[in-house]
Structures are given as C-alpha cells and as structure tokens.
Short mmCIF file of C-alpha atoms and ligand atoms in Angstrom, two decimals:
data_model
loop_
_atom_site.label_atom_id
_atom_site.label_comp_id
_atom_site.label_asym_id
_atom_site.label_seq_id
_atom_site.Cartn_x
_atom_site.Cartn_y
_atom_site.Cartn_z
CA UNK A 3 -0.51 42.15 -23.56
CA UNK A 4 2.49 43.53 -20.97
CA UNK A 5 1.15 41.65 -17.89
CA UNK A 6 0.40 37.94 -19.64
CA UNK A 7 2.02 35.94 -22.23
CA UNK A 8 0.37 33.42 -23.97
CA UNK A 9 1.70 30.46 -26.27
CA UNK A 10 -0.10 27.55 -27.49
CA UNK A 11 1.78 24.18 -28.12
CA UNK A 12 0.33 20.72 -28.41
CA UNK A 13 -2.88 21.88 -28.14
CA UNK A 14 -2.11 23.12 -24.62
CA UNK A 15 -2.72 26.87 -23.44
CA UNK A 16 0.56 27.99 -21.52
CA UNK A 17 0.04 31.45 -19.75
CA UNK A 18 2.36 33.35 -17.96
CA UNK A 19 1.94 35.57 -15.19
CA UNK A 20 4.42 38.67 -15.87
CA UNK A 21 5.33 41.09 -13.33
CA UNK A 22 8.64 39.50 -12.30
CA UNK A 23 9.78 42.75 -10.99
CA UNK A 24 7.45 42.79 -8.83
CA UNK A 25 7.09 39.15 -7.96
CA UNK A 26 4.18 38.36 -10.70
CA UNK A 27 1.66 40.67 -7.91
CA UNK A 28 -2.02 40.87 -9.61
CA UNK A 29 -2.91 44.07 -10.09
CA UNK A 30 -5.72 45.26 -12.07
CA UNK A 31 -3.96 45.68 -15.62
CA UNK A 32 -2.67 41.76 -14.84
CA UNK A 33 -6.42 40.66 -13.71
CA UNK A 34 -7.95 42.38 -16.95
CA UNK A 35 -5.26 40.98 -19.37
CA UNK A 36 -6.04 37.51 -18.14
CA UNK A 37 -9.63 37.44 -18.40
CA UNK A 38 -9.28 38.26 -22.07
CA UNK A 39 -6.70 35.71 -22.66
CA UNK A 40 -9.25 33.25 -21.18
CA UNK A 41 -12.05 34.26 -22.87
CA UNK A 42 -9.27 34.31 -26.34
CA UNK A 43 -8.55 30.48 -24.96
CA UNK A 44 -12.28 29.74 -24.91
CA UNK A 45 -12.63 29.78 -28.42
CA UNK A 46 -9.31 27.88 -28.99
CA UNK A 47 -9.16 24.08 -29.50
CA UNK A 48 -6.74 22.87 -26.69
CA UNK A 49 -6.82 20.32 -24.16
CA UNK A 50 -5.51 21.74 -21.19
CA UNK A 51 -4.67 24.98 -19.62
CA UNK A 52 -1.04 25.60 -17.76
CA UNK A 53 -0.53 28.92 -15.68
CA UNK A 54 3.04 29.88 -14.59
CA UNK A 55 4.55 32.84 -12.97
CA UNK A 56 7.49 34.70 -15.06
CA UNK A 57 11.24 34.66 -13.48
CA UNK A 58 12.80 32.09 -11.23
CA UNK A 59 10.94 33.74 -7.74
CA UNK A 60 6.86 33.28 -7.61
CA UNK A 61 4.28 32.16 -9.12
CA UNK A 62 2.65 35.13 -8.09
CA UNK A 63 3.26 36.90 -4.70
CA UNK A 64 -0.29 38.12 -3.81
CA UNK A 65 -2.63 40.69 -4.87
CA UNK A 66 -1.16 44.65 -5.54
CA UNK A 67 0.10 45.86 -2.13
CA UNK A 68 1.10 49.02 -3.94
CA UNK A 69 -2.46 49.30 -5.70
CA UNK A 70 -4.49 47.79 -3.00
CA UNK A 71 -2.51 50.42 -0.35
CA UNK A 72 -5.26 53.64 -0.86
CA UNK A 73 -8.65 51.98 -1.59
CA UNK A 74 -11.58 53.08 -0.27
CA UNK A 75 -13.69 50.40 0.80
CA UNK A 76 -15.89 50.86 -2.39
CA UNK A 77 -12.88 50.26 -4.63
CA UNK A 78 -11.62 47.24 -2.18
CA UNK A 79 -15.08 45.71 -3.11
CA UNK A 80 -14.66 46.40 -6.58
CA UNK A 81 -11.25 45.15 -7.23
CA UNK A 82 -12.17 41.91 -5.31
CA UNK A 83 -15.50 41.20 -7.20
CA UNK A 84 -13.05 41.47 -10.47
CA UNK A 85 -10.44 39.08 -9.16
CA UNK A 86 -13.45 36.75 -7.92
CA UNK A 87 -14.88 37.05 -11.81
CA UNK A 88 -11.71 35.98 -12.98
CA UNK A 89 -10.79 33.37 -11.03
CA UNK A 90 -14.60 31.77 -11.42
CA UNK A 91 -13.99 31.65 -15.10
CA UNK A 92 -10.70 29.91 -14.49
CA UNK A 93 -12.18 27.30 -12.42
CA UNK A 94 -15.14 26.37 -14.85
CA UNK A 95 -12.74 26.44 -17.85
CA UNK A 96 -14.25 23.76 -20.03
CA UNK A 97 -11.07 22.31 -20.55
CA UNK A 98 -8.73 20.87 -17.29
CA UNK A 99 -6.05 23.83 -15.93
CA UNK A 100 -3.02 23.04 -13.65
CA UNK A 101 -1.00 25.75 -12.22
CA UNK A 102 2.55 24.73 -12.27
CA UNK A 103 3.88 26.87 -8.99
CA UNK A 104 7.39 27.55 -9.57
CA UNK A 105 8.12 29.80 -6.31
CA UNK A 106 5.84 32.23 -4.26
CA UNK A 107 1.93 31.68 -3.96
CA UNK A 108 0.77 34.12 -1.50
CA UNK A 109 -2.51 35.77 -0.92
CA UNK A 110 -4.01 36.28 -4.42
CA UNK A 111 -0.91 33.96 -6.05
CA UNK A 112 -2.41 31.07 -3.69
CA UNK A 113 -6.40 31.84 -4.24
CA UNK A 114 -5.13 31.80 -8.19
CA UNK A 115 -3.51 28.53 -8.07
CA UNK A 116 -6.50 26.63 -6.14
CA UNK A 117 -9.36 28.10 -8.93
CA UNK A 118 -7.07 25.76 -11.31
CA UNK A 119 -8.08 22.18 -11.17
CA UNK A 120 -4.45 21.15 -10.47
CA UNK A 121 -1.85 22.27 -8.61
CA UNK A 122 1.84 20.81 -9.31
CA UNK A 123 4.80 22.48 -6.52
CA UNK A 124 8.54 23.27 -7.63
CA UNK A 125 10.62 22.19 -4.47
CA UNK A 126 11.03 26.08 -3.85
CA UNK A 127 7.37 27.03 -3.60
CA UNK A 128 5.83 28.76 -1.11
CA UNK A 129 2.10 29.12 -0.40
CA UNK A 130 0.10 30.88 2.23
CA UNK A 131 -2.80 33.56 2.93
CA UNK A 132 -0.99 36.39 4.51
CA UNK A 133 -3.71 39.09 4.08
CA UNK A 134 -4.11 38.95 8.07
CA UNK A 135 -0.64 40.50 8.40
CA UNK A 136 -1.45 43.56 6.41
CA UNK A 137 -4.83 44.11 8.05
CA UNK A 138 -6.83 42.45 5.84
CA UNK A 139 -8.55 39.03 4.81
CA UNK A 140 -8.53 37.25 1.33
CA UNK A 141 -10.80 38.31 -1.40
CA UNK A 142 -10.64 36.48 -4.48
CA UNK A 143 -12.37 33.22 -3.31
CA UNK A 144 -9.61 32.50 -0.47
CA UNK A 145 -12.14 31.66 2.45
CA UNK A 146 -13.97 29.18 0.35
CA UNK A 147 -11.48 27.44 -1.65
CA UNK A 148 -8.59 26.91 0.50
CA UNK A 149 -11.35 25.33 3.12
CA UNK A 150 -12.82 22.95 -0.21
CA UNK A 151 -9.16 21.87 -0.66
CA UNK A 152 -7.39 21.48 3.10
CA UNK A 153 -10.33 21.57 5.36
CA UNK A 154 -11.97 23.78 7.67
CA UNK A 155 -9.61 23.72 10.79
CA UNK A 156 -6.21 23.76 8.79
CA UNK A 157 -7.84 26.87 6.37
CA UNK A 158 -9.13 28.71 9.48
CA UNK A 159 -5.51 28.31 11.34
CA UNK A 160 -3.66 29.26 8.14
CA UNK A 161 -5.77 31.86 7.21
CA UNK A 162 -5.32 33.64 11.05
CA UNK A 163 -1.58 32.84 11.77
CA UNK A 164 -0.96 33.98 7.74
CA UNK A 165 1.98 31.67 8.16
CA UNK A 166 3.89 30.12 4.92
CA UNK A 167 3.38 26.69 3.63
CA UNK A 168 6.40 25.09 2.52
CA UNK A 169 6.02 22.58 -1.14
CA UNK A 170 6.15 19.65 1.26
CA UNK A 171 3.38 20.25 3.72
CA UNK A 172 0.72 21.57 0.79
CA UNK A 173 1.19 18.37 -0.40
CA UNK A 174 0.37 16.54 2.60
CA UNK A 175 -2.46 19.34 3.13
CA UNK A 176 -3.62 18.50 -0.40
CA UNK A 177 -3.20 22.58 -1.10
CA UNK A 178 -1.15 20.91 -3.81
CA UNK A 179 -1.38 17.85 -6.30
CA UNK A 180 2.95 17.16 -6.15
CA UNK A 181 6.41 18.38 -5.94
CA UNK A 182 8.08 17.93 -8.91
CA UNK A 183 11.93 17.13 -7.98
CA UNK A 184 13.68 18.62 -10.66
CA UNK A 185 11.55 21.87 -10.39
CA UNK A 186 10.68 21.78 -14.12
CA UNK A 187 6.92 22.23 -12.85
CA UNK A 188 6.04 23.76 -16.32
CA UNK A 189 7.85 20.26 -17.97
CA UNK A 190 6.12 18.17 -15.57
CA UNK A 191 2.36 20.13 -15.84
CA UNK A 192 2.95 19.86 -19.89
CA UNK A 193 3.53 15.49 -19.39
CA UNK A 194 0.46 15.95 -17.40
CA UNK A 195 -1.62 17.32 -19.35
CA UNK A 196 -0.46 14.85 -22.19
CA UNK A 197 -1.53 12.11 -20.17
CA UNK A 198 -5.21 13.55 -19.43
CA UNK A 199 -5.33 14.59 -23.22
CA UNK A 200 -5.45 10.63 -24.26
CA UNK A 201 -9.06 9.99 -22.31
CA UNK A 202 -12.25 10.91 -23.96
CA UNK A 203 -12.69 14.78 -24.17
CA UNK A 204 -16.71 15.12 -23.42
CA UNK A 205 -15.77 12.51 -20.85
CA UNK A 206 -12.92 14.87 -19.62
CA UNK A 207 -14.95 18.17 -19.73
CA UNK A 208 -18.03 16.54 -17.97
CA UNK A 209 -16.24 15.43 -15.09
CA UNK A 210 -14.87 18.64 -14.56
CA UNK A 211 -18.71 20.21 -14.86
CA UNK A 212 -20.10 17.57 -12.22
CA UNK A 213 -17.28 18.27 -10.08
CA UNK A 214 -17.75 22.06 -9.92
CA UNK A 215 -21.42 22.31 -10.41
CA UNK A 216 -22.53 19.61 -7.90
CA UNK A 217 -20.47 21.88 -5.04
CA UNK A 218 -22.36 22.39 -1.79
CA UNK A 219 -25.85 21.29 -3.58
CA UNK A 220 -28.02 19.12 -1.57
CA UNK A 221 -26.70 15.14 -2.08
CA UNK A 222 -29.59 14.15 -4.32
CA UNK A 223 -29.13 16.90 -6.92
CA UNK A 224 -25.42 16.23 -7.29
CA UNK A 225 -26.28 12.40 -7.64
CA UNK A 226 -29.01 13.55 -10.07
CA UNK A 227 -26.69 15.96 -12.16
CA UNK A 228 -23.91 13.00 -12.27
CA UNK A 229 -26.58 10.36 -13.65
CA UNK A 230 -27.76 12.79 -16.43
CA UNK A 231 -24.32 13.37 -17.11
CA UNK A 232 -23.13 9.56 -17.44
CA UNK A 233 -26.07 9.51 -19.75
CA UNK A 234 -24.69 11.95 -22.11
CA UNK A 235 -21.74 9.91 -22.34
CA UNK A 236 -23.79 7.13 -24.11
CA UNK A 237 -24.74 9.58 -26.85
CA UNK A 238 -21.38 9.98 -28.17
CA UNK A 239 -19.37 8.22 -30.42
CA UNK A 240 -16.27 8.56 -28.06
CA UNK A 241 -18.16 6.18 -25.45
CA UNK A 242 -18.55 3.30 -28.19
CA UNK A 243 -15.08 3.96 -29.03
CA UNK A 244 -13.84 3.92 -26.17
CA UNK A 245 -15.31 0.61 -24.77
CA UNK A 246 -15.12 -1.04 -28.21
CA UNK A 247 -11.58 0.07 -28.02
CA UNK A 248 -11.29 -2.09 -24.35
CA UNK A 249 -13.14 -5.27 -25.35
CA UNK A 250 -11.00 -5.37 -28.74
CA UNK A 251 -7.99 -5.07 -26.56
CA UNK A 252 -6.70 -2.10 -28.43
CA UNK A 253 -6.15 2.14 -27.84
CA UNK A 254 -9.00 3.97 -28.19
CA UNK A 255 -9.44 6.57 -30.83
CA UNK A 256 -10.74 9.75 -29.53
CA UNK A 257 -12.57 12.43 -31.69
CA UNK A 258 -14.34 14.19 -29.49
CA UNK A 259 -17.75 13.08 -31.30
N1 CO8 B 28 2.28 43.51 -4.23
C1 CO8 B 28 3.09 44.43 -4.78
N2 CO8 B 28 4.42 44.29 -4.88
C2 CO8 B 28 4.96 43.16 -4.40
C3 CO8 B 28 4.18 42.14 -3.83
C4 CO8 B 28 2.77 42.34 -3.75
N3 CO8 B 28 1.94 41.43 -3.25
N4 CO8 B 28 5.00 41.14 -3.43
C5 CO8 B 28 6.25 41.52 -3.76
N5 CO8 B 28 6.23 42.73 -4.35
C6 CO8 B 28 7.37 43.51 -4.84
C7 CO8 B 28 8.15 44.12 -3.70
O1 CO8 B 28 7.55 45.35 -3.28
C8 CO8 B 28 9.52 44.35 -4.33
O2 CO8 B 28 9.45 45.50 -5.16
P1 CO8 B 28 10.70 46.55 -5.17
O3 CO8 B 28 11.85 45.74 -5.71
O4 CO8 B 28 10.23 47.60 -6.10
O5 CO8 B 28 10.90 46.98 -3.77
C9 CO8 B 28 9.64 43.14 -5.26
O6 CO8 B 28 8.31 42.63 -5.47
C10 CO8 B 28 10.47 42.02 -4.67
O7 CO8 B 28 9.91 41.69 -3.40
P2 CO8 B 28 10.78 41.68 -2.04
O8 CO8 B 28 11.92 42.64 -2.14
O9 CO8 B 28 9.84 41.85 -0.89
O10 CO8 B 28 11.35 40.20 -2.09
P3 CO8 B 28 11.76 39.27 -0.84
O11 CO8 B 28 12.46 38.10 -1.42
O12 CO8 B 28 12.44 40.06 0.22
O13 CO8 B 28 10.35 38.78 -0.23
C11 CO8 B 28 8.08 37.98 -0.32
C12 CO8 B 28 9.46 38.01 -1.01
C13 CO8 B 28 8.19 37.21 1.01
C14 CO8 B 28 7.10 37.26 -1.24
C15 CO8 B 28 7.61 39.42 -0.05
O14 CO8 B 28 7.72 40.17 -1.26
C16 CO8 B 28 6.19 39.54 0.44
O15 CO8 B 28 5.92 39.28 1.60
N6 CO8 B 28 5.26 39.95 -0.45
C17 CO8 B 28 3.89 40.17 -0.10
C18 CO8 B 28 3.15 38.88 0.12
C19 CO8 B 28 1.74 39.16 0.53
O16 CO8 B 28 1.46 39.67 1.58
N7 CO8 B 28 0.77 38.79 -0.35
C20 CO8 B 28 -0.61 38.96 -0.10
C21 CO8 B 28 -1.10 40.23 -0.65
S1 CO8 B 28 -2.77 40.56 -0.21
C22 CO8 B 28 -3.70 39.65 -1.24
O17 CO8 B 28 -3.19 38.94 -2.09
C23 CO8 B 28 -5.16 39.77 -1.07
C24 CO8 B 28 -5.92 39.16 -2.24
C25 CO8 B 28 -7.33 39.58 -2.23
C26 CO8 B 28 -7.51 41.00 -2.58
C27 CO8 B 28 -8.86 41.49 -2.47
C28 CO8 B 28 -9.01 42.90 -2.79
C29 CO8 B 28 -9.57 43.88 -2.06
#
C-alpha cells in the first residue's frame, strides 16, 4: 500500500493516512487502499481501531482538490458514493475506532474523523467543512454526520460560512471527544482504547450496533432492537463473568464467550 500504513500492536489496528506531501488529501488511490485495509482488519482479532494522518500537519486536509478539479458531474457522483462506502464501513466497524486528529481535518479529513466512533484533538487541530468555498458542498456523509454530532443550527452555519474550528471549540461543539495536552493524540487514543479493551467484547460490539442501527428509526424499534440486544448479553458467558466477577468483589475475566 503507498497511500495507508497499517501496524497492529496490542491487539489494536493503527492506520495511517499517507499523503503528507500533500496534507494526507483523499484521493481515490487513498479511498481504495483503505477500504481493503478495513476489510484486511475485519478478519483480524483486535479491539480497537486508531486512524492518524502521516507528518506533523493534518490529519487529512479534505478530499483531492487536484483530482476532484475536472469531474464531470457523473464522476463527482461516483467518487462521492465511494468515499460514502468507505466511510459507512468505518462507522459500523464491529470493533470501536477513534481518530486521533493530529492537525488539519477539513472537508473529507473532518467527514472521516466523525464516521469513527471517537474523536480525540491534538492542541493544533483544525476542523471544518470548507467545500462551500470551492463551489461545492460535502459528499462523503458531511450533511448528516456533522448535524448527528453538533446539531442542526451549528452544522448548517459551519457548513455555509466553511469557517475553521479550532481543537477547543469542537470540543465544546462535541465535533470532538478531547484535546489531548501533550499532542501525543496517537499515545492518548492507544490508553484509550486499552481502557475500553478491559469491558466485555460482545458487550462492547453490541453497543456500538444499537447505537448505529437504532439511528433515525421510529422510538419503539430502537427500544425494541436495544431489549433484544440486552438479551443476547444473557447468553454469554462474559455476562456471568462479568457480574459474578462484581458480586465476588474481584476483575472480571473476559473471553469473549
Ligand atoms: N487536495 C489536494 N491537495 C491538497 C489539499 C487537498 N484538499 N490540501 C492541501 N493540499 C496540498 C497543497 O496543494 C500543497 O501542495 P503543493 O505543496 O504541491 O503546492 C500541500 O498540500 C500543502 O498545502 P498548502 O501549501 O496549502 O499548506 P498551507 O499550510 O498553506 O495551508 C490548508 C493548509 C489551510 C489546509 C490548505 O492546504 C487548504 O486550504 N487545503 C484545502 C482544504 C479544503 O478545502 N478541503 C476540502 C476539500 S473538498 C472536500 O473534502 C469534499 C469532500 C467530499 C467530496 C465529494 C466528491 C465529489
């Protein structure tokens, strides 16, 4: 792979976005290279997913200007239905993902980072959807997610002014999880994904499924799809663990059974 690198350590995926020369930009080789290391990842046992731009700059600093520049409309519609495939398989990645943003997240960079679950800030990071300045609007799941995660009003007035968010106010916006002070975001998203790692894994990856799948469906449904779900939980060997585990006053034991 040129575009992504991939390395697996304690059980945790860590890709890499790598373009640094041209600030990590997602073009269609990049887009293509990480949809095979996901579906590679799929088949992996790890616990948790980290995705980090290359280089000290971004994260990832939008979709292909240079690419994008000649499309016909046919090819715009093409080339956002693949980044929309992509980022769809991110978000219902059976395991949990965390972008560690470790610079610019424009555009694309920023639609990437919200289709993780998590989003940890270096001090230096930047997000925003600029595509207004350049004539056009976001297409790789922009207009919905940024709207799930910050709201209606403050997506709407951040998708038209295309302004830049600065680490502190996605924070307060909850475009982002936390800035992590000494801007080892990589560090802190690897101590994060420890921590998750010690709960129950069908627990973990069930969560994540009701979350996701229980989106915009009717109140009932969700309510419905969380009950059968809890259910599950007392067919595994991980829940009587787990509880025996609290009343016996000791950690539980995890297998994943
Ligand atoms: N695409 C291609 N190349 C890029 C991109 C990009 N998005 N961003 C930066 N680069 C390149 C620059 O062209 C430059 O290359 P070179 O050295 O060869 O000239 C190199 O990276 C370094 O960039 P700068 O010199 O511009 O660095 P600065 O520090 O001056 O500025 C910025 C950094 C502010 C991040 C600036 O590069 C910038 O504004 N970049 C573009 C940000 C942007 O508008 N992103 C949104 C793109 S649109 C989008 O993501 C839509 C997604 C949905 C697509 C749907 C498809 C149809």
């Amino acid at each position: 792979m040129e575009t992504i690198q991939l390395e697996v350590r304690d059980a945790i995926g860590f890709v890499t976005l790598s373009r640094p020369k041209a600030l990590n930009a997602l073009n269609s080789q990049l887009l293509n290279e990480l949809a095979a290391v996901l579906g590679e990842l799929r088949d992996i046992d790890i616990h948790a997913l980290v995705i980090t731009g290359a280089g000290e700059r971004a994260f990832a600093a939008g979709a292909d200007i240079a690419e994008m520049a000649a499309f016909s409309a046919q090819e715009a519609e093409a080339f956002s239905a693949g980044g929309q495939a992509v980022f769809d398989m991110l978000e219902t990645f059976p395991v949990p993902t965390i972008a560690a943003v470790n610079g610019f997240a424009l555009g694309g960079g920023c639609e990437l980072a919200m289709a993780c679950d998590l989003v940890l800030a270096s001090p230096s990071a930047v997000f925003g959807q600029p595509e207004v300045k350049l004539g056009v609007i976001p297409g790789f799941g922009g207009t919905q997610r940024l709207a799930r995660r910050v709201g209606r009003q403050r997506a709407l007035e951040l998708m038209l002014t295309g302004r830049n968010v600065p680490a502190e106010e996605a924070v307060q916006i909850g475009l982002a999880l936390g800035i992590v002070e000494d801007g080892d975001v990589v560090g802190a998203a690897h101590a994060l994904a420890d921590r998750i790692a010690r709960n129950g894994p069908s627990a973990l990856r069930w969560v994540k499924q009701v979350v996701h799948e229980t989106e915009g469906r009717d109140a009932n449904a969700a309510m419905a799809s969380e009950r059968a779900h809890f259910a599950l939980c007392f067919s595994t060997a991980d829940q009587k663990e787990g509880m025996a585990a609290f009343l016996e006053k000791r950690r539980a034991a995890f297998t994943g059974a």
